[in-house]
PDB file of C-alpha atoms in Angstrom:
ATOM      1  CA  MET O   1     114.798 112.117  21.399  1.00 53.00           C
ATOM      2  CA  ASN O   2     111.252 110.936  21.599  1.00 59.00           C
ATOM      3  CA  ARG O   3     108.307 112.969  22.833  1.00 57.00           C
ATOM      4  CA  LEU O   4     108.312 111.331  26.293  1.00 55.00           C
ATOM      5  CA  SER O   5     111.935 112.386  26.897  1.00 60.00           C
ATOM      6  CA  ILE O   6     111.223 115.973  25.804  1.00 61.00           C
ATOM      7  CA  LEU O   7     108.201 116.185  28.160  1.00 53.00           C
ATOM      8  CA  ALA O   8     110.255 114.848  31.072  1.00 60.00           C
ATOM      9  CA  ALA O   9     113.035 117.390  30.454  1.00 63.00           C
ATOM     10  CA  LEU O  10     110.584 120.306  30.332  1.00 57.00           C
ATOM     11  CA  THR O  11     108.912 119.159  33.538  1.00 58.00           C
ATOM     12  CA  ALA O  12     112.225 118.903  35.373  1.00 58.00           C
ATOM     13  CA  ALA O  13     113.272 122.375  34.188  1.00 56.00           C
ATOM     14  CA  PHE O  14     110.002 123.851  35.406  1.00 50.00           C
ATOM     15  CA  LEU O  15     110.295 122.221  38.825  1.00 52.00           C
ATOM     16  CA  LEU O  16     113.906 123.367  39.303  1.00 53.00           C
ATOM     17  CA  VAL O  17     113.068 127.059  38.833  1.00 51.00           C
ATOM     18  CA  PRO O  18     112.756 128.774  42.296  1.00 52.00           C
ATOM     19  CA  PRO O  19     109.147 129.711  43.136  1.00 49.00           C
ATOM     20  CA  SER O  20     109.994 133.379  43.601  1.00 45.00           C
ATOM     21  CA  GLN O  21     111.539 133.766  40.181  1.00 45.00           C
ATOM     22  CA  GLY O  22     110.548 133.178  36.591  1.00 43.00           C
ATOM     23  CA  LEU O  23     112.347 132.892  33.260  1.00 42.00           C
ATOM     24  CA  ALA O  24     112.084 135.894  30.966  1.00 45.00           C
ATOM     25  CA  GLN O  25     113.534 136.195  27.476  1.00 46.00           C
ATOM     26  CA  ASP O  26     115.475 139.328  26.575  1.00 45.00           C
ATOM     27  CA  GLY O  27     114.380 140.490  23.154  1.00 47.00           C
ATOM     28  CA  ASP O  28     117.888 141.750  22.220  1.00 48.00           C
ATOM     29  CA  SER O  29     119.798 138.666  23.318  1.00 49.00           C
ATOM     30  CA  ASP O  30     119.608 134.969  22.710  1.00 51.00           C
ATOM     31  CA  GLU O  31     120.493 134.276  26.315  1.00 53.00           C
ATOM     32  CA  GLY O  32     117.737 134.051  28.964  1.00 52.00           C
ATOM     33  CA  SER O  33     117.769 136.329  31.979  1.00 55.00           C
ATOM     34  CA  ILE O  34     116.274 135.725  35.412  1.00 55.00           C
ATOM     35  CA  VAL O  35     113.981 138.494  36.711  1.00 53.00           C
ATOM     36  CA  PRO O  36     111.891 138.558  39.919  1.00 55.00           C
ATOM     37  CA  THR O  37     108.152 138.114  39.402  1.00 55.00           C
ATOM     38  CA  ARG O  38     106.910 138.292  43.015  1.00 55.00           C
ATOM     39  CA  ALA O  39     107.017 141.107  45.529  1.00 52.00           C
ATOM     40  CA  PRO O  40     109.035 140.364  48.660  1.00 54.00           C
ATOM     41  CA  ALA O  41     107.185 139.642  51.893  1.00 56.00           C
ATOM     42  CA  ASP O  42     106.105 142.824  53.698  1.00 50.00           C
ATOM     43  CA  LYS O  43     107.323 142.531  57.256  1.00 54.00           C
ATOM     44  CA  ASN O  44     105.675 145.809  58.254  1.00 52.00           C
ATOM     45  CA  ALA O  45     102.034 145.587  57.217  1.00 51.00           C
ATOM     46  CA  VAL O  46     100.531 148.849  56.035  1.00 44.00           C
ATOM     47  CA  LYS O  47      98.169 150.255  58.657  1.00 49.00           C
ATOM     48  CA  VAL O  48      95.154 152.486  58.133  1.00 46.00           C
ATOM     49  CA  ARG O  49      96.370 155.751  56.658  1.00 50.00           C
ATOM     50  CA  ASN O  50      94.806 159.181  56.949  1.00 58.00           C
ATOM     51  CA  LYS O  51      92.928 158.166  60.069  1.00 67.00           C
ATOM     52  CA  PHE O  52      89.938 160.444  60.532  1.00 73.00           C
ATOM     53  CA  PHE O  53      89.615 160.106  64.295  1.00 81.00           C
ATOM     54  CA  ILE O  54      92.225 159.813  67.054  1.00 85.00           C
ATOM     55  CA  LYS O  55      91.211 158.460  70.478  1.00 88.00           C
ATOM     56  CA  SER O  56      94.573 158.306  72.226  1.00 87.00           C
ATOM     57  CA  LYS O  57      94.861 160.521  75.348  1.00 91.00           C
ATOM     58  CA  ARG O  58      91.258 161.696  75.029  1.00 93.00           C
ATOM     59  CA  LEU O  59      88.292 161.603  77.396  1.00 95.00           C
ATOM     60  CA  GLU O  60      84.997 160.344  75.996  1.00 96.00           C
ATOM     61  CA  ILE O  61      81.877 161.712  77.722  1.00 97.00           C
ATOM     62  CA  THR O  62      78.692 159.820  76.816  1.00 97.00           C
ATOM     63  CA  PRO O  63      75.177 160.703  78.006  1.00 97.00           C
ATOM     64  CA  GLN O  64      73.029 157.671  77.259  1.00 97.00           C
ATOM     65  CA  ILE O  65      69.662 156.009  77.586  1.00 97.00           C
ATOM     66  CA  GLY O  66      69.272 152.271  78.125  1.00 95.00           C
ATOM     67  CA  ILE O  67      66.548 149.666  77.756  1.00 93.00           C
ATOM     68  CA  VAL O  68      66.433 146.560  79.955  1.00 92.00           C
ATOM     69  CA  THR O  69      65.287 143.816  77.612  1.00 90.00           C
ATOM     70  CA  ASN O  70      65.112 140.675  79.747  1.00 88.00           C
ATOM     71  CA  ASN O  71      62.857 141.662  82.668  1.00 85.00           C
ATOM     72  CA  PRO O  72      59.812 139.391  82.308  1.00 83.00           C
ATOM     73  CA  LEU O  73      57.455 141.362  84.597  1.00 84.00           C
ATOM     74  CA  ASN O  74      58.479 145.021  84.217  1.00 84.00           C
ATOM     75  CA  ASP O  75      59.374 147.506  81.506  1.00 85.00           C
ATOM     76  CA  GLU O  76      62.477 149.454  82.446  1.00 89.00           C
ATOM     77  CA  VAL O  77      64.422 152.397  81.015  1.00 92.00           C
ATOM     78  CA  THR O  78      67.714 153.709  82.411  1.00 94.00           C
ATOM     79  CA  PHE O  79      69.335 157.129  82.130  1.00 96.00           C
ATOM     80  CA  GLY O  80      73.000 157.719  82.808  1.00 96.00           C
ATOM     81  CA  ALA O  81      76.422 158.597  81.503  1.00 97.00           C
ATOM     82  CA  ALA O  82      79.768 156.964  80.800  1.00 97.00           C
ATOM     83  CA  LEU O  83      83.250 158.449  81.155  1.00 97.00           C
ATOM     84  CA  THR O  84      85.991 156.665  79.204  1.00 97.00           C
ATOM     85  CA  TYR O  85      89.653 157.641  79.174  1.00 97.00           C
ATOM     86  CA  HIS O  86      91.545 156.225  76.196  1.00 95.00           C
ATOM     87  CA  PHE O  87      95.182 155.593  77.047  1.00 94.00           C
ATOM     88  CA  ASN O  88      95.920 154.825  73.387  1.00 90.00           C
ATOM     89  CA  GLU O  89      94.068 153.748  70.247  1.00 89.00           C
ATOM     90  CA  ARG O  90      93.374 150.269  71.615  1.00 92.00           C
ATOM     91  CA  PHE O  91      92.799 150.432  75.379  1.00 95.00           C
ATOM     92  CA  GLY O  92      90.743 152.581  77.711  1.00 96.00           C
ATOM     93  CA  LEU O  93      89.040 152.610  81.113  1.00 97.00           C
ATOM     94  CA  GLU O  94      85.304 153.291  81.459  1.00 97.00           C
ATOM     95  CA  PHE O  95      83.220 154.354  84.443  1.00 97.00           C
ATOM     96  CA  ASN O  96      79.495 153.967  83.792  1.00 97.00           C
ATOM     97  CA  GLY O  97      76.618 155.029  86.020  1.00 96.00           C
ATOM     98  CA  SER O  98      72.882 154.858  85.373  1.00 96.00           C
ATOM     99  CA  TYR O  99      69.579 154.855  87.200  1.00 93.00           C
ATOM    100  CA  ALA O 100      66.296 153.211  86.238  1.00 89.00           C
ATOM    101  CA  ALA O 101      63.548 155.771  85.733  1.00 83.00           C
ATOM    102  CA  LEU O 102      60.532 153.517  86.059  1.00 78.00           C
ATOM    103  CA  GLY O 103      59.265 151.712  89.141  1.00 70.00           C
ATOM    104  CA  GLY O 104      56.339 150.735  91.305  1.00 68.00           C
ATOM    105  CA  ALA O 105      53.228 149.355  89.680  1.00 68.00           C
ATOM    106  CA  ASN O 106      53.270 151.763  86.723  1.00 71.00           C
ATOM    107  CA  ASN O 107      55.679 149.757  84.588  1.00 77.00           C
ATOM    108  CA  THR O 108      54.335 146.231  85.075  1.00 79.00           C
ATOM    109  CA  LYS O 109      53.818 144.207  81.913  1.00 79.00           C
ATOM    110  CA  ASN O 110      50.648 142.393  80.942  1.00 78.00           C
ATOM    111  CA  LEU O 111      52.287 139.151  82.032  1.00 79.00           C
ATOM    112  CA  SER O 112      52.255 140.384  85.647  1.00 77.00           C
ATOM    113  CA  THR O 113      48.512 141.012  85.514  1.00 77.00           C
ATOM    114  CA  ALA O 114      47.896 137.649  83.875  1.00 79.00           C
ATOM    115  CA  VAL O 115      49.796 135.776  86.593  1.00 80.00           C
ATOM    116  CA  LEU O 116      48.185 137.739  89.425  1.00 77.00           C
ATOM    117  CA  SER O 117      44.718 137.057  88.058  1.00 77.00           C
ATOM    118  CA  LEU O 118      45.401 133.336  88.582  1.00 78.00           C
ATOM    119  CA  LEU O 119      46.443 133.764  92.225  1.00 76.00           C
ATOM    120  CA  PRO O 120      44.232 134.197  95.282  1.00 74.00           C
ATOM    121  CA  PRO O 121      43.849 137.894  96.270  1.00 71.00           C
ATOM    122  CA  GLN O 122      46.030 137.473  99.352  1.00 71.00           C
ATOM    123  CA  GLU O 123      48.975 136.075  97.373  1.00 74.00           C
ATOM    124  CA  ARG O 124      51.880 138.235  96.241  1.00 79.00           C
ATOM    125  CA  LEU O 125      54.113 138.053  93.154  1.00 81.00           C
ATOM    126  CA  GLU O 126      57.785 138.937  93.547  1.00 83.00           C
ATOM    127  CA  SER O 127      59.001 141.447  90.976  1.00 84.00           C
ATOM    128  CA  ILE O 128      62.467 142.918  90.452  1.00 85.00           C
ATOM    129  CA  ASP O 129      63.085 146.501  89.336  1.00 85.00           C
ATOM    130  CA  PRO O 130      66.730 147.575  88.774  1.00 87.00           C
ATOM    131  CA  ALA O 131      67.664 150.922  90.292  1.00 89.00           C
ATOM    132  CA  ALA O 132      71.267 152.232  90.443  1.00 93.00           C
ATOM    133  CA  LEU O 133      73.941 150.561  88.307  1.00 95.00           C
ATOM    134  CA  LEU O 134      77.654 151.438  88.596  1.00 96.00           C
ATOM    135  CA  THR O 135      80.430 149.686  86.647  1.00 97.00           C
ATOM    136  CA  LEU O 136      84.170 150.081  86.074  1.00 98.00           C
ATOM    137  CA  SER O 137      85.376 148.335  82.925  1.00 97.00           C
ATOM    138  CA  ALA O 138      88.412 147.920  80.698  1.00 98.00           C
ATOM    139  CA  VAL O 139      87.693 148.818  77.073  1.00 97.00           C
ATOM    140  CA  TRP O 140      89.465 147.130  74.148  1.00 96.00           C
ATOM    141  CA  THR O 141      89.109 148.530  70.643  1.00 93.00           C
ATOM    142  CA  PRO O 142      90.685 146.021  68.251  1.00 90.00           C
ATOM    143  CA  MET O 143      89.218 147.288  64.980  1.00 81.00           C
ATOM    144  CA  TYR O 144      89.007 150.668  63.264  1.00 74.00           C
ATOM    145  CA  GLY O 145      87.412 150.813  59.862  1.00 70.00           C
ATOM    146  CA  LYS O 146      85.912 152.826  57.052  1.00 70.00           C
ATOM    147  CA  ILE O 147      82.920 151.843  54.968  1.00 69.00           C
ATOM    148  CA  ASN O 148      81.513 153.558  51.905  1.00 66.00           C
ATOM    149  CA  PRO O 149      77.937 152.315  51.428  1.00 67.00           C
ATOM    150  CA  PHE O 150      76.661 152.811  47.869  1.00 66.00           C
ATOM    151  CA  GLY O 151      79.536 155.220  47.206  1.00 63.00           C
ATOM    152  CA  MET O 152      77.678 158.022  48.980  1.00 66.00           C
ATOM    153  CA  ALA O 153      79.792 158.814  52.037  1.00 66.00           C
ATOM    154  CA  VAL O 154      82.721 157.400  53.988  1.00 70.00           C
ATOM    155  CA  ILE O 155      81.682 156.304  57.476  1.00 76.00           C
ATOM    156  CA  ASN O 156      84.425 155.997  60.100  1.00 82.00           C
ATOM    157  CA  LEU O 157      83.769 153.611  62.961  1.00 86.00           C
ATOM    158  CA  ASP O 158      85.357 151.256  65.427  1.00 90.00           C
ATOM    159  CA  PHE O 159      84.154 148.263  67.412  1.00 93.00           C
ATOM    160  CA  PHE O 160      84.957 147.785  71.079  1.00 96.00           C
ATOM    161  CA  PHE O 161      84.620 145.153  73.801  1.00 97.00           C
ATOM    162  CA  LEU O 162      84.452 145.772  77.537  1.00 97.00           C
ATOM    163  CA  ALA O 163      84.685 143.771  80.746  1.00 97.00           C
ATOM    164  CA  GLY O 164      84.702 144.821  84.370  1.00 97.00           C
ATOM    165  CA  LEU O 165      83.121 144.871  87.810  1.00 97.00           C
ATOM    166  CA  GLY O 166      80.132 146.711  89.164  1.00 96.00           C
ATOM    167  CA  TYR O 167      77.585 147.376  91.865  1.00 96.00           C
ATOM    168  CA  GLY O 168      73.839 147.381  91.448  1.00 93.00           C
ATOM    169  CA  ASN O 169      70.818 147.715  93.645  1.00 90.00           C
ATOM    170  CA  GLU O 170      67.262 146.767  92.859  1.00 89.00           C
ATOM    171  CA  PHE O 171      63.796 147.100  94.301  1.00 85.00           C
ATOM    172  CA  VAL O 172      62.292 143.779  95.331  1.00 86.00           C
ATOM    173  CA  GLU O 173      58.598 144.502  94.911  1.00 82.00           C
ATOM    174  CA  MET O 174      55.683 142.352  95.993  1.00 82.00           C
ATOM    175  CA  LEU O 175      52.866 142.859  93.503  1.00 82.00           C
ATOM    176  CA  SER O 176      49.212 142.208  94.216  1.00 77.00           C
ATOM    177  CA  CYS O 177      45.949 142.579  92.330  1.00 77.00           C
ATOM    178  CA  PRO O 178      43.076 142.411  94.855  1.00 73.00           C
ATOM    179  CA  ASP O 179      40.387 143.224  92.276  1.00 72.00           C
ATOM    180  CA  CYS O 180      41.625 141.092  89.388  1.00 70.00           C
ATOM    181  CA  ALA O 181      38.927 138.496  90.108  1.00 67.00           C
ATOM    182  CA  ARG O 182      36.285 141.241  89.725  1.00 70.00           C
ATOM    183  CA  GLY O 183      37.649 142.382  86.385  1.00 69.00           C
ATOM    184  CA  ASN O 184      39.753 145.313  87.616  1.00 70.00           C
ATOM    185  CA  PRO O 185      43.398 144.610  86.665  1.00 69.00           C
ATOM    186  CA  ALA O 186      44.865 147.334  88.873  1.00 72.00           C
ATOM    187  CA  VAL O 187      48.263 146.122  90.105  1.00 76.00           C
ATOM    188  CA  GLU O 188      49.485 147.372  93.478  1.00 74.00           C
ATOM    189  CA  VAL O 189      52.859 147.197  95.187  1.00 75.00           C
ATOM    190  CA  ALA O 190      52.535 145.788  98.690  1.00 66.00           C
ATOM    191  CA  ASN O 191      54.031 147.770 101.518  1.00 52.00           C
ATOM    192  CA  ALA O 192      56.966 145.414 101.886  1.00 48.00           C
ATOM    193  CA  PHE O 193      58.484 145.933 105.316  1.00 48.00           C
ATOM    194  CA  ASP O 194      59.969 149.428 105.626  1.00 49.00           C
ATOM    195  CA  SER O 195      59.673 150.795 102.092  1.00 50.00           C
ATOM    196  CA  PRO O 196      56.477 151.658 100.179  1.00 47.00           C
ATOM    197  CA  MET O 197      58.249 150.844  96.911  1.00 49.00           C
ATOM    198  CA  GLY O 198      59.643 147.546  98.075  1.00 59.00           C
ATOM    199  CA  GLN O 199      62.887 146.354  99.599  1.00 79.00           C
ATOM    200  CA  ILE O 200      66.326 147.219  98.262  1.00 86.00           C
ATOM    201  CA  ASN O 201      68.681 144.399  97.323  1.00 88.00           C
ATOM    202  CA  HIS O 202      72.414 145.189  96.988  1.00 91.00           C
ATOM    203  CA  LEU O 203      74.401 143.173  94.469  1.00 92.00           C
ATOM    204  CA  PHE O 204      77.978 142.706  93.232  1.00 95.00           C
ATOM    205  CA  MET O 205      78.095 142.391  89.432  1.00 96.00           C
ATOM    206  CA  LEU O 206      80.281 141.333  86.517  1.00 97.00           C
ATOM    207  CA  ASN O 207      79.947 143.478  83.410  1.00 96.00           C
ATOM    208  CA  PHE O 208      80.535 142.244  79.831  1.00 97.00           C
ATOM    209  CA  GLY O 209      79.622 143.959  76.598  1.00 96.00           C
ATOM    210  CA  PHE O 210      80.473 145.128  73.113  1.00 96.00           C
ATOM    211  CA  GLY O 211      79.492 148.051  70.917  1.00 96.00           C
ATOM    212  CA  VAL O 212      80.368 150.426  68.109  1.00 94.00           C
ATOM    213  CA  ASN O 213      81.286 154.094  67.811  1.00 93.00           C
ATOM    214  CA  VAL O 214      80.312 155.856  64.584  1.00 91.00           C
ATOM    215  CA  PHE O 215      82.287 159.090  64.212  1.00 90.00           C
ATOM    216  CA  ILE O 216      80.103 161.952  63.038  1.00 88.00           C
ATOM    217  CA  SER O 217      82.761 164.637  63.467  1.00 87.00           C
ATOM    218  CA  LYS O 218      86.185 164.922  65.064  1.00 86.00           C
ATOM    219  CA  TRP O 219      84.647 165.740  68.450  1.00 90.00           C
ATOM    220  CA  PHE O 220      81.354 163.771  68.411  1.00 93.00           C
ATOM    221  CA  SER O 221      80.356 160.148  67.789  1.00 93.00           C
ATOM    222  CA  PHE O 222      77.176 158.092  67.897  1.00 94.00           C
ATOM    223  CA  LYS O 223      77.517 155.142  70.279  1.00 96.00           C
ATOM    224  CA  VAL O 224      75.575 151.904  70.743  1.00 96.00           C
ATOM    225  CA  ASP O 225      76.539 149.145  73.147  1.00 96.00           C
ATOM    226  CA  MET O 226      74.995 145.994  74.536  1.00 96.00           C
ATOM    227  CA  ARG O 227      76.046 144.638  77.905  1.00 96.00           C
ATOM    228  CA  VAL O 228      75.207 141.839  80.304  1.00 96.00           C
ATOM    229  CA  LEU O 229      75.385 142.349  84.074  1.00 95.00           C
ATOM    230  CA  LEU O 230      75.827 139.028  85.862  1.00 95.00           C
ATOM    231  CA  THR O 231      75.413 138.642  89.601  1.00 94.00           C
ATOM    232  CA  TYR O 232      74.924 136.133  92.409  1.00 92.00           C
ATOM    233  CA  ASP O 233      72.018 136.111  94.841  1.00 91.00           C
ATOM    234  CA  GLN O 234      70.187 133.902  97.303  1.00 90.00           C
ATOM    235  CA  VAL O 235      66.471 133.234  96.747  1.00 89.00           C
ATOM    236  CA  LEU O 236      63.887 131.272  98.707  1.00 88.00           C
ATOM    237  CA  ASN O 237      63.813 127.608  97.844  1.00 88.00           C
ATOM    238  CA  PHE O 238      60.410 126.091  97.098  1.00 86.00           C
ATOM    239  CA  ASP O 239      61.696 123.101  95.117  1.00 88.00           C
ATOM    240  CA  ASP O 240      60.740 120.399  97.605  1.00 88.00           C
ATOM    241  CA  ASP O 241      58.065 119.936 100.255  1.00 86.00           C
ATOM    242  CA  THR O 242      60.411 120.338 103.230  1.00 86.00           C
ATOM    243  CA  ALA O 243      61.886 123.644 102.010  1.00 86.00           C
ATOM    244  CA  ARG O 244      58.465 124.885 100.928  1.00 82.00           C
ATOM    245  CA  GLU O 245      56.929 124.196 104.320  1.00 82.00           C
ATOM    246  CA  ALA O 246      59.837 125.769 106.223  1.00 84.00           C
ATOM    247  CA  ASN O 247      59.644 128.989 104.193  1.00 82.00           C
ATOM    248  CA  ARG O 248      55.880 129.248 104.494  1.00 78.00           C
ATOM    249  CA  ASN O 249      56.221 129.159 108.269  1.00 77.00           C
ATOM    250  CA  LEU O 250      58.525 132.196 108.286  1.00 76.00           C
ATOM    251  CA  ALA O 251      56.917 135.272 109.854  1.00 63.00           C
ATOM    252  CA  SER O 252      57.535 138.747 108.463  1.00 53.00           C
ATOM    253  CA  PRO O 253      57.745 141.811 110.772  1.00 52.00           C
ATOM    254  CA  GLN O 254      54.170 142.583 109.792  1.00 50.00           C
ATOM    255  CA  GLY O 255      52.995 139.213 111.046  1.00 50.00           C
ATOM    256  CA  GLY O 256      52.199 137.419 107.810  1.00 53.00           C
ATOM    257  CA  ASN O 257      53.732 135.367 105.060  1.00 58.00           C
ATOM    258  CA  PRO O 258      52.559 137.059 101.840  1.00 57.00           C
ATOM    259  CA  LEU O 259      55.525 139.470 101.790  1.00 67.00           C
ATOM    260  CA  LEU O 260      58.225 136.832 101.926  1.00 76.00           C
ATOM    261  CA  ASN O 261      60.795 137.320  99.160  1.00 82.00           C
ATOM    262  CA  ARG O 262      64.500 136.959  98.474  1.00 84.00           C
ATOM    263  CA  ILE O 263      65.385 139.585 101.095  1.00 84.00           C
ATOM    264  CA  SER O 264      64.446 136.967 103.695  1.00 83.00           C
ATOM    265  CA  CYS O 265      67.549 135.036 102.642  1.00 86.00           C
ATOM    266  CA  HIS O 266      69.672 137.981 103.814  1.00 83.00           C
ATOM    267  CA  THR O 267      67.762 138.790 107.003  1.00 80.00           C
ATOM    268  CA  ASP O 268      66.289 135.544 108.361  1.00 80.00           C
ATOM    269  CA  ASP O 269      68.534 132.670 109.430  1.00 82.00           C
ATOM    270  CA  ASN O 270      65.587 130.261 109.302  1.00 83.00           C
ATOM    271  CA  ALA O 271      64.979 130.798 105.588  1.00 86.00           C
ATOM    272  CA  VAL O 272      65.772 127.878 103.277  1.00 89.00           C
ATOM    273  CA  CYS O 273      67.502 129.369 100.243  1.00 90.00           C
ATOM    274  CA  LYS O 274      69.326 128.400  97.070  1.00 90.00           C
ATOM    275  CA  ALA O 275      71.851 130.103  94.813  1.00 92.00           C
ATOM    276  CA  ASP O 276      70.609 132.111  91.871  1.00 91.00           C
ATOM    277  CA  PHE O 277      72.582 133.826  89.086  1.00 93.00           C
ATOM    278  CA  PRO O 278      70.318 136.524  87.661  1.00 90.00           C
ATOM    279  CA  SER O 279      71.410 138.677  84.735  1.00 91.00           C
ATOM    280  CA  THR O 280      70.401 142.054  83.354  1.00 92.00           C
ATOM    281  CA  PHE O 281      70.713 142.673  79.613  1.00 95.00           C
ATOM    282  CA  ILE O 282      70.852 146.362  78.640  1.00 95.00           C
ATOM    283  CA  ILE O 283      71.060 148.104  75.264  1.00 96.00           C
ATOM    284  CA  ASN O 284      72.511 151.627  75.586  1.00 97.00           C
ATOM    285  CA  ILE O 285      72.253 154.375  72.980  1.00 97.00           C
ATOM    286  CA  GLY O 286      74.092 157.670  73.346  1.00 96.00           C
ATOM    287  CA  GLY O 287      76.288 160.367  71.896  1.00 95.00           C
ATOM    288  CA  SER O 288      79.935 160.818  72.845  1.00 95.00           C
ATOM    289  CA  PHE O 289      81.717 164.149  73.231  1.00 95.00           C
ATOM    290  CA  TRP O 290      85.527 163.963  72.977  1.00 93.00           C
ATOM    291  CA  VAL O 291      87.981 166.241  74.801  1.00 92.00           C
ATOM    292  CA  PRO O 292      90.479 167.724  74.284  1.00 86.00           C
ATOM    293  CA  GLY O 293      89.972 168.823  70.693  1.00 79.00           C
ATOM    294  CA  ASP O 294      91.270 166.898  67.709  1.00 74.00           C
ATOM    295  CA  GLY O 295      93.853 169.534  66.795  1.00 74.00           C
ATOM    296  CA  ALA O 296      95.499 169.489  70.214  1.00 75.00           C
ATOM    297  CA  VAL O 297      95.668 165.697  70.280  1.00 73.00           C
ATOM    298  CA  ARG O 298      96.849 165.311  66.690  1.00 73.00           C
ATOM    299  CA  ALA O 299      99.666 167.778  67.276  1.00 72.00           C
ATOM    300  CA  LYS O 300     101.068 165.524  70.014  1.00 71.00           C
ATOM    301  CA  SER O 301     100.456 162.231  68.197  1.00 65.00           C
ATOM    302  CA  LYS O 302     102.443 160.438  65.552  1.00 57.00           C
ATOM    303  CA  PRO O 303     100.910 160.660  62.089  1.00 53.00           C
ATOM    304  CA  PHE O 304      98.693 157.759  61.010  1.00 47.00           C
TER     305      PHE O 304
END
């Protein structure tokens, strides 16, 4: 038998051996024996064992502070709290309420002053300040994990996503700077109709977000989330000459045009308006307290 025939025979023998088995030679016998060399497929994947923190059937109470990051004219900070009931380790229901602490002319950014300094003294600049924010959201926690940075300590955490509906109101302020031309950048809020702070706009919102819980103990966690509040509103249309002229001819209850803003689209049938989809982006930081205690919950739960 030549070398080519021997090579062909060896190749055929190798290909005919099942992939899950290999050929092993018994040292005490001349006959070969077939032994398994691969572990069988695991139909029940091993889950996280010795889980440090259990969320199922617990209420999460979270005082928090938030920062509105996408308001171009105003700085804004919110204070509030979230209540989340976790039906199991994956799903929960959150009620979140907060209120913006800043308002009026005290929180205007430098951009507001810069724009007002370019306008005639009688002109007004519309500014939006969020006020009360209320949301009801479903919470999904798909991942629980442990990390051990630099071998120093094991950190237990989970990531969550949320989506829901909400209500928000906001102050529609009309800013002015009568002395900007004389070098005094003192911004004032015009007495817009019936409120010295501005007019209140009521909005329906969609709430989307994600975040992380870092478990410090079995009853407390550090929480950070980022969420976007999307809404629909009507604003005055100044895109073309016809709409611009029609809106400039609108008369406010105080007998002048400088206080015209988006509220006119809700109160004046003669206003020419267009659809707008404003959003509010908030970063919340807080600490969560969990009740009932870990021992009571763990006693009723299946071991992890």
